[in-house]
């Protein structure tokens, strides 16, 4: 049995660099199947549950597409409305039920730690598809795949994370992973939305230097990978606080004037106003490709966890 067989995916911190390399290499082999050029039945007879207590487009649909491309099935809900959660059913009971209906469970929930809690109620693998402002490990795997595919390596790349570094779960998971992979990190955010101290501690512990800035213009010149995030409106306890920082950053042609030729711009999507539409047409924009990469990467992960070789 590989180290992936039947395992939970709760935090990116549970993945060693070797684990990450395995997922990325497996994902590359999945691409012809992900685009429908080749066929696979490796997950035939397997069922994946997708329980989404928060909105999602890409994450849920790419998990479902990944399952279908490998001959498996997916079932689930895209909002707690219309489920017994409305009647007061606890997460624990829902998980116990769904365990009986499927081989693995993908969970997105507004509370930090929800996936870890869910994993305590089932023997089946639980995959964290976002727990509040906590983590989003499978997004990180596809983000890493995108960097690797576009840039060829991680070591020595200057990666700038910009936007809501406080509430953005994608950047929390990504920062943990990039520290292990030897990139140089730069954090750009409004003063009230800086990276949480525990993540900064982790970066320091690794002995890596990092930069923090408030203005993108200060750091764009030597950035290789610009990872843009949405200000997470739904996480602000006070709507007035959101209004103060809404629209803090906008990547447009003016900002990109001093950018390196080989700069890539990533975004987990959805974007609101933080990347101007005219940027889509530049060579820098890889965010739609990044969204496609979700399929081969999630195929790789599911195959490693549930497949024959698992
Ligand atoms: C992100 C999320 O849900 O954390 N979306 C995604 O999964 N691609 C980012 C966001 O909502 O801003």
PDB file of C-alpha atoms and ligand atoms in Angstrom:
ATOM      1  CA  UNK A   1       0.000   0.000   0.000  1.00  0.00           C
ATOM      2  CA  UNK A   2       1.348   3.447  -0.879  1.00  0.00           C
ATOM      3  CA  UNK A   3       1.454   6.082   1.820  1.00  0.00           C
ATOM      4  CA  UNK A   4      -1.604   7.639   0.149  1.00  0.00           C
ATOM      5  CA  UNK A   5      -4.003   4.677   0.296  1.00  0.00           C
ATOM      6  CA  UNK A   6      -7.079   5.680   2.290  1.00  0.00           C
ATOM      7  CA  UNK A   7      -5.501   8.788   3.751  1.00  0.00           C
ATOM      8  CA  UNK A   8      -7.185  12.023   4.843  1.00  0.00           C
ATOM      9  CA  UNK A   9      -6.217  15.334   3.247  1.00  0.00           C
ATOM     10  CA  UNK A  10      -6.783  17.848   6.036  1.00  0.00           C
ATOM     11  CA  UNK A  11      -3.779  20.164   5.933  1.00  0.00           C
ATOM     12  CA  UNK A  12      -0.985  20.688   3.449  1.00  0.00           C
ATOM     13  CA  UNK A  13       1.380  20.363   6.401  1.00  0.00           C
ATOM     14  CA  UNK A  14       0.748  16.606   6.366  1.00  0.00           C
ATOM     15  CA  UNK A  15       2.419  16.399   2.931  1.00  0.00           C
ATOM     16  CA  UNK A  16       6.177  15.984   2.680  1.00  0.00           C
ATOM     17  CA  UNK A  17       7.978  17.422  -0.361  1.00  0.00           C
ATOM     18  CA  UNK A  18       8.179  13.823  -1.668  1.00  0.00           C
ATOM     19  CA  UNK A  19       4.398  13.416  -1.310  1.00  0.00           C
ATOM     20  CA  UNK A  20       3.888  16.661  -3.200  1.00  0.00           C
ATOM     21  CA  UNK A  21       6.236  15.558  -5.994  1.00  0.00           C
ATOM     22  CA  UNK A  22       4.314  12.297  -6.307  1.00  0.00           C
ATOM     23  CA  UNK A  23       0.989  14.115  -6.703  1.00  0.00           C
ATOM     24  CA  UNK A  24       2.450  16.511  -9.269  1.00  0.00           C
ATOM     25  CA  UNK A  25       4.055  13.777 -11.350  1.00  0.00           C
ATOM     26  CA  UNK A  26       0.878  11.682 -11.221  1.00  0.00           C
ATOM     27  CA  UNK A  27      -1.180  14.747 -12.223  1.00  0.00           C
ATOM     28  CA  UNK A  28       0.951  15.289 -15.315  1.00  0.00           C
ATOM     29  CA  UNK A  29       0.187  11.736 -16.453  1.00  0.00           C
ATOM     30  CA  UNK A  30      -3.530  12.413 -15.920  1.00  0.00           C
ATOM     31  CA  UNK A  31      -3.687  15.342 -18.381  1.00  0.00           C
ATOM     32  CA  UNK A  32      -4.597  13.271 -21.506  1.00  0.00           C
ATOM     33  CA  UNK A  33      -7.424  11.649 -19.528  1.00  0.00           C
ATOM     34  CA  UNK A  34      -8.517  15.014 -18.075  1.00  0.00           C
ATOM     35  CA  UNK A  35      -8.976  16.434 -21.584  1.00  0.00           C
ATOM     36  CA  UNK A  36     -10.803  13.353 -22.839  1.00  0.00           C
ATOM     37  CA  UNK A  37      -8.023  12.176 -25.166  1.00  0.00           C
ATOM     38  CA  UNK A  38      -7.464   8.918 -23.279  1.00  0.00           C
ATOM     39  CA  UNK A  39      -9.838   6.830 -21.193  1.00  0.00           C
ATOM     40  CA  UNK A  40      -9.463   5.365 -17.727  1.00  0.00           C
ATOM     41  CA  UNK A  41     -11.722   3.268 -15.504  1.00  0.00           C
ATOM     42  CA  UNK A  42      -9.382   3.223 -12.542  1.00  0.00           C
ATOM     43  CA  UNK A  43     -12.028   4.435 -10.086  1.00  0.00           C
ATOM     44  CA  UNK A  44     -14.882   2.374 -11.527  1.00  0.00           C
ATOM     45  CA  UNK A  45     -17.375   1.524  -8.783  1.00  0.00           C
ATOM     46  CA  UNK A  46     -16.013   4.194  -6.419  1.00  0.00           C
ATOM     47  CA  UNK A  47     -18.261   6.932  -5.063  1.00  0.00           C
ATOM     48  CA  UNK A  48     -17.143  10.333  -3.824  1.00  0.00           C
ATOM     49  CA  UNK A  49     -19.358  12.530  -1.633  1.00  0.00           C
ATOM     50  CA  UNK A  50     -19.010  16.284  -2.031  1.00  0.00           C
ATOM     51  CA  UNK A  51     -20.482  18.148   0.933  1.00  0.00           C
ATOM     52  CA  UNK A  52     -20.356  21.894   0.367  1.00  0.00           C
ATOM     53  CA  UNK A  53     -21.670  24.066   3.181  1.00  0.00           C
ATOM     54  CA  UNK A  54     -20.199  27.131   1.441  1.00  0.00           C
ATOM     55  CA  UNK A  55     -20.391  28.318  -2.190  1.00  0.00           C
ATOM     56  CA  UNK A  56     -18.069  26.752  -4.748  1.00  0.00           C
ATOM     57  CA  UNK A  57     -17.822  26.490  -8.500  1.00  0.00           C
ATOM     58  CA  UNK A  58     -14.386  25.185  -9.436  1.00  0.00           C
ATOM     59  CA  UNK A  59     -13.608  23.036  -6.433  1.00  0.00           C
ATOM     60  CA  UNK A  60     -16.821  21.021  -6.463  1.00  0.00           C
ATOM     61  CA  UNK A  61     -17.120  20.710 -10.231  1.00  0.00           C
ATOM     62  CA  UNK A  62     -13.466  19.770 -10.721  1.00  0.00           C
ATOM     63  CA  UNK A  63     -13.760  17.059  -8.052  1.00  0.00           C
ATOM     64  CA  UNK A  64     -16.835  15.739  -9.853  1.00  0.00           C
ATOM     65  CA  UNK A  65     -15.146  15.944 -13.237  1.00  0.00           C
ATOM     66  CA  UNK A  66     -12.041  14.195 -11.857  1.00  0.00           C
ATOM     67  CA  UNK A  67     -14.157  11.358 -10.512  1.00  0.00           C
ATOM     68  CA  UNK A  68     -16.108  10.993 -13.768  1.00  0.00           C
ATOM     69  CA  UNK A  69     -12.933  11.004 -15.904  1.00  0.00           C
ATOM     70  CA  UNK A  70     -11.665   8.038 -13.881  1.00  0.00           C
ATOM     71  CA  UNK A  71     -14.914   6.096 -14.209  1.00  0.00           C
ATOM     72  CA  UNK A  72     -16.186   6.815 -10.687  1.00  0.00           C
ATOM     73  CA  UNK A  73     -19.273   8.691  -9.468  1.00  0.00           C
ATOM     74  CA  UNK A  74     -19.860  11.722  -7.278  1.00  0.00           C
ATOM     75  CA  UNK A  75     -22.872  12.704  -5.212  1.00  0.00           C
ATOM     76  CA  UNK A  76     -23.495  15.442  -2.697  1.00  0.00           C
ATOM     77  CA  UNK A  77     -24.882  18.908  -2.080  1.00  0.00           C
ATOM     78  CA  UNK A  78     -23.756  22.394  -2.992  1.00  0.00           C
ATOM     79  CA  UNK A  79     -25.431  24.190  -0.112  1.00  0.00           C
ATOM     80  CA  UNK A  80     -26.769  23.075   3.251  1.00  0.00           C
ATOM     81  CA  UNK A  81     -30.180  24.413   2.224  1.00  0.00           C
ATOM     82  CA  UNK A  82     -32.437  21.569   1.224  1.00  0.00           C
ATOM     83  CA  UNK A  83     -30.579  19.084   3.457  1.00  0.00           C
ATOM     84  CA  UNK A  84     -31.284  17.877   6.980  1.00  0.00           C
ATOM     85  CA  UNK A  85     -28.766  20.450   8.234  1.00  0.00           C
ATOM     86  CA  UNK A  86     -31.747  22.838   8.069  1.00  0.00           C
ATOM     87  CA  UNK A  87     -33.498  20.577  10.563  1.00  0.00           C
ATOM     88  CA  UNK A  88     -30.562  20.855  12.948  1.00  0.00           C
ATOM     89  CA  UNK A  89     -28.539  17.775  12.023  1.00  0.00           C
ATOM     90  CA  UNK A  90     -24.982  18.013  13.337  1.00  0.00           C
ATOM     91  CA  UNK A  91     -21.907  17.681  11.146  1.00  0.00           C
ATOM     92  CA  UNK A  92     -21.019  14.488  13.023  1.00  0.00           C
ATOM     93  CA  UNK A  93     -24.337  12.832  12.150  1.00  0.00           C
ATOM     94  CA  UNK A  94     -24.173  13.961   8.527  1.00  0.00           C
ATOM     95  CA  UNK A  95     -20.693  12.484   8.221  1.00  0.00           C
ATOM     96  CA  UNK A  96     -21.751   9.170   9.793  1.00  0.00           C
ATOM     97  CA  UNK A  97     -24.547   8.948   7.263  1.00  0.00           C
ATOM     98  CA  UNK A  98     -22.525   9.901   4.217  1.00  0.00           C
ATOM     99  CA  UNK A  99     -19.809   7.453   5.206  1.00  0.00           C
ATOM    100  CA  UNK A 100     -22.274   4.681   4.445  1.00  0.00           C
ATOM    101  CA  UNK A 101     -23.032   6.108   0.984  1.00  0.00           C
ATOM    102  CA  UNK A 102     -19.540   6.654  -0.401  1.00  0.00           C
ATOM    103  CA  UNK A 103     -15.839   5.755  -0.393  1.00  0.00           C
ATOM    104  CA  UNK A 104     -14.440   9.220   0.399  1.00  0.00           C
ATOM    105  CA  UNK A 105     -15.816  12.554   1.549  1.00  0.00           C
ATOM    106  CA  UNK A 106     -14.915  16.041   0.304  1.00  0.00           C
ATOM    107  CA  UNK A 107     -15.984  18.733   2.762  1.00  0.00           C
ATOM    108  CA  UNK A 108     -16.141  22.526   2.535  1.00  0.00           C
ATOM    109  CA  UNK A 109     -17.345  24.234   5.677  1.00  0.00           C
ATOM    110  CA  UNK A 110     -17.304  27.771   7.126  1.00  0.00           C
ATOM    111  CA  UNK A 111     -15.665  26.684  10.397  1.00  0.00           C
ATOM    112  CA  UNK A 112     -11.922  26.320  10.764  1.00  0.00           C
ATOM    113  CA  UNK A 113     -11.090  22.770  11.837  1.00  0.00           C
ATOM    114  CA  UNK A 114     -14.354  21.300  10.454  1.00  0.00           C
ATOM    115  CA  UNK A 115     -12.589  18.775   8.194  1.00  0.00           C
ATOM    116  CA  UNK A 116     -10.383  17.559  11.031  1.00  0.00           C
ATOM    117  CA  UNK A 117     -13.444  17.174  13.219  1.00  0.00           C
ATOM    118  CA  UNK A 118     -15.300  15.294  10.454  1.00  0.00           C
ATOM    119  CA  UNK A 119     -12.368  12.893  10.082  1.00  0.00           C
ATOM    120  CA  UNK A 120     -12.878  11.829  13.692  1.00  0.00           C
ATOM    121  CA  UNK A 121     -16.322  10.495  12.861  1.00  0.00           C
ATOM    122  CA  UNK A 122     -15.417   8.302   9.908  1.00  0.00           C
ATOM    123  CA  UNK A 123     -12.850   5.754   8.830  1.00  0.00           C
ATOM    124  CA  UNK A 124     -13.280   6.864   5.212  1.00  0.00           C
ATOM    125  CA  UNK A 125     -10.857   9.428   3.799  1.00  0.00           C
ATOM    126  CA  UNK A 126     -11.905  13.046   4.382  1.00  0.00           C
ATOM    127  CA  UNK A 127     -10.622  15.709   1.996  1.00  0.00           C
ATOM    128  CA  UNK A 128     -10.643  19.311   3.194  1.00  0.00           C
ATOM    129  CA  UNK A 129     -11.986  21.532   0.402  1.00  0.00           C
ATOM    130  CA  UNK A 130     -11.708  24.658   2.562  1.00  0.00           C
ATOM    131  CA  UNK A 131     -12.423  25.105   6.277  1.00  0.00           C
ATOM    132  CA  UNK A 132     -13.286  28.739   6.964  1.00  0.00           C
ATOM    133  CA  UNK A 133     -10.147  30.866   7.001  1.00  0.00           C
ATOM    134  CA  UNK A 134      -8.069  27.757   7.757  1.00  0.00           C
ATOM    135  CA  UNK A 135      -6.638  25.707   4.900  1.00  0.00           C
ATOM    136  CA  UNK A 136      -7.394  24.595   1.356  1.00  0.00           C
ATOM    137  CA  UNK A 137      -4.825  21.853   0.710  1.00  0.00           C
ATOM    138  CA  UNK A 138      -6.101  20.552  -2.632  1.00  0.00           C
ATOM    139  CA  UNK A 139      -6.086  24.093  -4.034  1.00  0.00           C
ATOM    140  CA  UNK A 140      -2.458  24.293  -2.960  1.00  0.00           C
ATOM    141  CA  UNK A 141      -1.623  21.101  -4.836  1.00  0.00           C
ATOM    142  CA  UNK A 142      -3.039  22.554  -8.038  1.00  0.00           C
ATOM    143  CA  UNK A 143      -1.325  25.880  -7.367  1.00  0.00           C
ATOM    144  CA  UNK A 144       1.981  24.045  -6.950  1.00  0.00           C
ATOM    145  CA  UNK A 145       1.316  22.055 -10.106  1.00  0.00           C
ATOM    146  CA  UNK A 146       0.738  25.311 -11.984  1.00  0.00           C
ATOM    147  CA  UNK A 147       4.006  26.851 -10.748  1.00  0.00           C
ATOM    148  CA  UNK A 148       5.929  23.668 -11.546  1.00  0.00           C
ATOM    149  CA  UNK A 149       4.342  23.334 -14.978  1.00  0.00           C
ATOM    150  CA  UNK A 150       4.923  26.974 -15.902  1.00  0.00           C
ATOM    151  CA  UNK A 151       8.287  27.553 -14.265  1.00  0.00           C
ATOM    152  CA  UNK A 152       9.853  24.092 -14.134  1.00  0.00           C
ATOM    153  CA  UNK A 153      10.951  24.353 -10.486  1.00  0.00           C
ATOM    154  CA  UNK A 154      10.283  25.969  -7.127  1.00  0.00           C
ATOM    155  CA  UNK A 155      13.760  26.571  -5.778  1.00  0.00           C
ATOM    156  CA  UNK A 156      14.732  30.225  -5.852  1.00  0.00           C
ATOM    157  CA  UNK A 157      11.507  31.540  -7.393  1.00  0.00           C
ATOM    158  CA  UNK A 158      10.247  34.855  -6.012  1.00  0.00           C
ATOM    159  CA  UNK A 159       6.616  34.280  -5.155  1.00  0.00           C
ATOM    160  CA  UNK A 160       4.500  37.261  -4.113  1.00  0.00           C
ATOM    161  CA  UNK A 161       1.202  36.617  -2.357  1.00  0.00           C
ATOM    162  CA  UNK A 162      -1.094  39.636  -2.512  1.00  0.00           C
ATOM    163  CA  UNK A 163      -4.474  40.568  -1.060  1.00  0.00           C
ATOM    164  CA  UNK A 164      -6.266  39.076   1.900  1.00  0.00           C
ATOM    165  CA  UNK A 165      -3.532  37.132   3.657  1.00  0.00           C
ATOM    166  CA  UNK A 166      -5.430  37.077   6.940  1.00  0.00           C
ATOM    167  CA  UNK A 167      -8.629  35.301   5.912  1.00  0.00           C
ATOM    168  CA  UNK A 168      -7.502  33.707   2.627  1.00  0.00           C
ATOM    169  CA  UNK A 169      -7.213  29.966   3.205  1.00  0.00           C
ATOM    170  CA  UNK A 170      -5.568  29.348  -0.175  1.00  0.00           C
ATOM    171  CA  UNK A 171      -2.592  31.518   0.741  1.00  0.00           C
ATOM    172  CA  UNK A 172      -2.280  29.945   4.183  1.00  0.00           C
ATOM    173  CA  UNK A 173      -1.844  26.467   2.720  1.00  0.00           C
ATOM    174  CA  UNK A 174       0.290  27.732  -0.143  1.00  0.00           C
ATOM    175  CA  UNK A 175       2.707  29.616   2.134  1.00  0.00           C
ATOM    176  CA  UNK A 176       3.275  26.494   4.255  1.00  0.00           C
ATOM    177  CA  UNK A 177       4.049  24.435   1.158  1.00  0.00           C
ATOM    178  CA  UNK A 178       6.279  26.983  -0.563  1.00  0.00           C
ATOM    179  CA  UNK A 179       8.417  27.350   2.537  1.00  0.00           C
ATOM    180  CA  UNK A 180       9.204  23.642   2.323  1.00  0.00           C
ATOM    181  CA  UNK A 181      10.002  23.904  -1.376  1.00  0.00           C
ATOM    182  CA  UNK A 182      12.578  26.663  -1.085  1.00  0.00           C
ATOM    183  CA  UNK A 183      10.915  29.649  -2.720  1.00  0.00           C
ATOM    184  CA  UNK A 184      11.400  33.261  -1.606  1.00  0.00           C
ATOM    185  CA  UNK A 185       8.168  34.675  -0.272  1.00  0.00           C
ATOM    186  CA  UNK A 186       6.842  38.225  -0.346  1.00  0.00           C
ATOM    187  CA  UNK A 187       3.600  39.131   1.398  1.00  0.00           C
ATOM    188  CA  UNK A 188       1.632  42.157   0.203  1.00  0.00           C
ATOM    189  CA  UNK A 189      -1.536  43.107   2.077  1.00  0.00           C
ATOM    190  CA  UNK A 190      -3.276  46.009   3.795  1.00  0.00           C
ATOM    191  CA  UNK A 191      -1.980  46.374   7.402  1.00  0.00           C
ATOM    192  CA  UNK A 192      -5.195  44.833   8.781  1.00  0.00           C
ATOM    193  CA  UNK A 193      -5.012  41.731   6.552  1.00  0.00           C
ATOM    194  CA  UNK A 194      -1.481  40.486   7.138  1.00  0.00           C
ATOM    195  CA  UNK A 195      -0.417  36.831   7.222  1.00  0.00           C
ATOM    196  CA  UNK A 196      -1.280  35.212  10.585  1.00  0.00           C
ATOM    197  CA  UNK A 197       1.650  35.146  13.054  1.00  0.00           C
ATOM    198  CA  UNK A 198       1.764  31.316  13.222  1.00  0.00           C
ATOM    199  CA  UNK A 199       2.509  31.141   9.498  1.00  0.00           C
ATOM    200  CA  UNK A 200       5.185  33.827   9.747  1.00  0.00           C
ATOM    201  CA  UNK A 201       6.711  31.831  12.606  1.00  0.00           C
ATOM    202  CA  UNK A 202       6.879  28.767  10.396  1.00  0.00           C
ATOM    203  CA  UNK A 203       8.653  30.715   7.655  1.00  0.00           C
ATOM    204  CA  UNK A 204      11.191  32.043  10.164  1.00  0.00           C
ATOM    205  CA  UNK A 205      11.725  28.598  11.660  1.00  0.00           C
ATOM    206  CA  UNK A 206      12.756  27.337   8.247  1.00  0.00           C
ATOM    207  CA  UNK A 207      15.364  30.061   8.278  1.00  0.00           C
ATOM    208  CA  UNK A 208      13.927  31.658   5.174  1.00  0.00           C
ATOM    209  CA  UNK A 209      13.887  35.374   4.737  1.00  0.00           C
ATOM    210  CA  UNK A 210      10.649  36.905   3.582  1.00  0.00           C
ATOM    211  CA  UNK A 211       9.494  40.378   2.749  1.00  0.00           C
ATOM    212  CA  UNK A 212       6.289  42.112   3.717  1.00  0.00           C
ATOM    213  CA  UNK A 213       5.033  45.181   1.860  1.00  0.00           C
ATOM    214  CA  UNK A 214       1.857  47.171   1.523  1.00  0.00           C
ATOM    215  CA  UNK A 215       2.290  48.287  -2.075  1.00  0.00           C
ATOM    216  CA  UNK A 216       2.569  45.982  -5.054  1.00  0.00           C
ATOM    217  CA  UNK A 217       4.616  48.518  -6.999  1.00  0.00           C
ATOM    218  CA  UNK A 218       7.437  48.082  -4.478  1.00  0.00           C
ATOM    219  CA  UNK A 219       7.923  44.397  -5.255  1.00  0.00           C
ATOM    220  CA  UNK A 220       6.598  43.698  -8.755  1.00  0.00           C
ATOM    221  CA  UNK A 221       9.994  44.164 -10.441  1.00  0.00           C
ATOM    222  CA  UNK A 222      11.598  41.012  -9.097  1.00  0.00           C
ATOM    223  CA  UNK A 223       8.491  38.845  -8.756  1.00  0.00           C
ATOM    224  CA  UNK A 224       8.370  35.583 -10.747  1.00  0.00           C
ATOM    225  CA  UNK A 225       4.962  34.391  -9.549  1.00  0.00           C
ATOM    226  CA  UNK A 226       2.248  36.843  -8.502  1.00  0.00           C
ATOM    227  CA  UNK A 227      -0.528  35.076  -6.589  1.00  0.00           C
ATOM    228  CA  UNK A 228      -3.534  37.386  -6.305  1.00  0.00           C
ATOM    229  CA  UNK A 229      -6.420  36.796  -3.885  1.00  0.00           C
ATOM    230  CA  UNK A 230      -9.906  38.149  -3.343  1.00  0.00           C
ATOM    231  CA  UNK A 231     -10.612  40.093  -0.159  1.00  0.00           C
ATOM    232  CA  UNK A 232     -12.712  37.510   1.714  1.00  0.00           C
ATOM    233  CA  UNK A 233     -15.782  39.668   2.322  1.00  0.00           C
ATOM    234  CA  UNK A 234     -17.770  36.859   3.960  1.00  0.00           C
ATOM    235  CA  UNK A 235     -15.196  36.457   6.773  1.00  0.00           C
ATOM    236  CA  UNK A 236     -15.287  40.043   8.052  1.00  0.00           C
ATOM    237  CA  UNK A 237     -17.085  40.325  11.388  1.00  0.00           C
ATOM    238  CA  UNK A 238     -17.780  43.996  10.608  1.00  0.00           C
ATOM    239  CA  UNK A 239     -18.934  45.057   7.096  1.00  0.00           C
ATOM    240  CA  UNK A 240     -17.441  48.522   7.658  1.00  0.00           C
ATOM    241  CA  UNK A 241     -14.014  46.995   8.082  1.00  0.00           C
ATOM    242  CA  UNK A 242     -14.487  45.285   4.716  1.00  0.00           C
ATOM    243  CA  UNK A 243     -15.428  48.574   3.063  1.00  0.00           C
ATOM    244  CA  UNK A 244     -12.132  50.073   4.264  1.00  0.00           C
ATOM    245  CA  UNK A 245     -10.034  47.506   2.413  1.00  0.00           C
ATOM    246  CA  UNK A 246     -12.295  46.555  -0.530  1.00  0.00           C
ATOM    247  CA  UNK A 247     -10.506  47.289  -3.780  1.00  0.00           C
ATOM    248  CA  UNK A 248      -7.109  47.761  -2.078  1.00  0.00           C
ATOM    249  CA  UNK A 249      -5.311  46.077  -4.963  1.00  0.00           C
ATOM    250  CA  UNK A 250      -5.934  45.952  -8.653  1.00  0.00           C
ATOM    251  CA  UNK A 251      -3.468  44.370 -11.023  1.00  0.00           C
ATOM    252  CA  UNK A 252      -3.706  46.253 -14.316  1.00  0.00           C
ATOM    253  CA  UNK A 253      -1.394  47.134 -17.190  1.00  0.00           C
ATOM    254  CA  UNK A 254      -0.016  50.079 -15.251  1.00  0.00           C
ATOM    255  CA  UNK A 255       1.050  47.872 -12.313  1.00  0.00           C
ATOM    256  CA  UNK A 256       2.593  45.393 -14.756  1.00  0.00           C
ATOM    257  CA  UNK A 257       4.735  48.009 -16.502  1.00  0.00           C
ATOM    258  CA  UNK A 258       7.852  47.012 -14.562  1.00  0.00           C
ATOM    259  CA  UNK A 259       7.079  43.282 -14.408  1.00  0.00           C
ATOM    260  CA  UNK A 260       9.515  40.606 -15.575  1.00  0.00           C
ATOM    261  CA  UNK A 261       8.758  39.177 -18.995  1.00  0.00           C
ATOM    262  CA  UNK A 262       8.357  35.713 -17.527  1.00  0.00           C
ATOM    263  CA  UNK A 263       6.086  36.777 -14.647  1.00  0.00           C
ATOM    264  CA  UNK A 264       3.073  34.525 -14.187  1.00  0.00           C
ATOM    265  CA  UNK A 265      -0.096  35.780 -12.527  1.00  0.00           C
ATOM    266  CA  UNK A 266      -2.183  33.265 -10.604  1.00  0.00           C
ATOM    267  CA  UNK A 267      -5.518  33.548  -8.784  1.00  0.00           C
ATOM    268  CA  UNK A 268      -7.558  30.765  -7.161  1.00  0.00           C
ATOM    269  CA  UNK A 269     -10.704  32.514  -8.501  1.00  0.00           C
ATOM    270  CA  UNK A 270     -13.343  33.820  -8.204  1.00  0.00           C
ATOM    271  CA  UNK A 271     -11.904  37.275  -8.877  1.00  0.00           C
ATOM    272  CA  UNK A 272     -13.895  40.383  -8.231  1.00  0.00           C
ATOM    273  CA  UNK A 273     -11.976  43.568  -9.066  1.00  0.00           C
ATOM    274  CA  UNK A 274      -8.413  42.571  -8.161  1.00  0.00           C
ATOM    275  CA  UNK A 275      -7.306  41.706 -11.711  1.00  0.00           C
ATOM    276  CA  UNK A 276      -8.362  43.983 -14.575  1.00  0.00           C
ATOM    277  CA  UNK A 277      -9.917  42.054 -17.520  1.00  0.00           C
ATOM    278  CA  UNK A 278      -7.298  43.462 -19.932  1.00  0.00           C
ATOM    279  CA  UNK A 279      -4.658  41.410 -18.084  1.00  0.00           C
ATOM    280  CA  UNK A 280      -6.392  38.214 -19.272  1.00  0.00           C
ATOM    281  CA  UNK A 281      -4.979  38.730 -22.749  1.00  0.00           C
ATOM    282  CA  UNK A 282      -1.362  39.008 -21.604  1.00  0.00           C
ATOM    283  CA  UNK A 283       1.130  36.126 -21.493  1.00  0.00           C
ATOM    284  CA  UNK A 284       1.343  36.648 -17.732  1.00  0.00           C
ATOM    285  CA  UNK A 285      -2.209  35.421 -17.051  1.00  0.00           C
ATOM    286  CA  UNK A 286      -2.316  31.729 -16.127  1.00  0.00           C
ATOM    287  CA  UNK A 287      -5.367  31.720 -13.835  1.00  0.00           C
ATOM    288  CA  UNK A 288      -7.702  29.975 -16.262  1.00  0.00           C
ATOM    289  CA  UNK A 289      -5.108  27.312 -16.944  1.00  0.00           C
ATOM    290  CA  UNK A 290      -4.662  27.026 -13.191  1.00  0.00           C
ATOM    291  CA  UNK A 291      -8.428  26.385 -12.911  1.00  0.00           C
ATOM    292  CA  UNK A 292      -8.151  23.615 -15.526  1.00  0.00           C
ATOM    293  CA  UNK A 293      -5.210  22.085 -13.642  1.00  0.00           C
ATOM    294  CA  UNK A 294      -7.665  21.397 -10.821  1.00  0.00           C
ATOM    295  CA  UNK A 295      -8.928  18.393 -12.785  1.00  0.00           C
ATOM    296  CA  UNK A 296      -5.693  16.399 -13.373  1.00  0.00           C
ATOM    297  CA  UNK A 297      -4.440  17.269  -9.881  1.00  0.00           C
ATOM    298  CA  UNK A 298      -7.647  16.127  -8.170  1.00  0.00           C
ATOM    299  CA  UNK A 299      -7.667  13.032 -10.402  1.00  0.00           C
ATOM    300  CA  UNK A 300      -4.144  12.241  -9.220  1.00  0.00           C
ATOM    301  CA  UNK A 301      -5.051  12.717  -5.588  1.00  0.00           C
ATOM    302  CA  UNK A 302      -8.222  10.614  -5.815  1.00  0.00           C
ATOM    303  CA  UNK A 303      -6.429   7.862  -7.698  1.00  0.00           C
ATOM    304  CA  UNK A 304      -3.633   7.786  -5.129  1.00  0.00           C
ATOM    305  CA  UNK A 305      -6.145   7.614  -2.268  1.00  0.00           C
ATOM    306  CA  UNK A 306      -8.811   5.329  -3.769  1.00  0.00           C
ATOM    307  CA  UNK A 307      -7.299   3.628  -6.816  1.00  0.00           C
ATOM    308  CA  UNK A 308      -6.016   0.110  -7.320  1.00  0.00           C
ATOM    309  CA  UNK A 309      -2.467   1.098  -6.545  1.00  0.00           C
ATOM    310  CA  UNK A 310      -3.525   2.772  -3.295  1.00  0.00           C
TER     311      UNK A 310
HETATM  312  C1  LIG B   1     -11.097  29.980  -3.010  1.00  0.00           C
HETATM  313  C2  LIG B   1     -11.709  29.511  -1.709  1.00  0.00           C
HETATM  314  O1  LIG B   1     -12.838  29.019  -1.687  1.00  0.00           O
HETATM  315  O2  LIG B   1     -10.987  29.594  -0.720  1.00  0.00           O
HETATM  316  N1  LIG B   1     -11.763  29.514  -4.134  1.00  0.00           N
HETATM  317  C3  LIG B   1     -11.369  28.303  -4.679  1.00  0.00           C
HETATM  318  O3  LIG B   1     -11.527  27.259  -4.082  1.00  0.00           O
HETATM  319  N2  LIG B   1     -10.803  28.329  -5.880  1.00  0.00           N
HETATM  320  C4  LIG B   1     -10.802  31.429  -3.067  1.00  0.00           C
HETATM  321  C5  LIG B   1     -11.844  32.440  -2.755  1.00  0.00           C
HETATM  322  O4  LIG B   1     -13.016  32.130  -2.500  1.00  0.00           O
HETATM  323  O5  LIG B   1     -11.495  33.635  -2.796  1.00  0.00           O
END
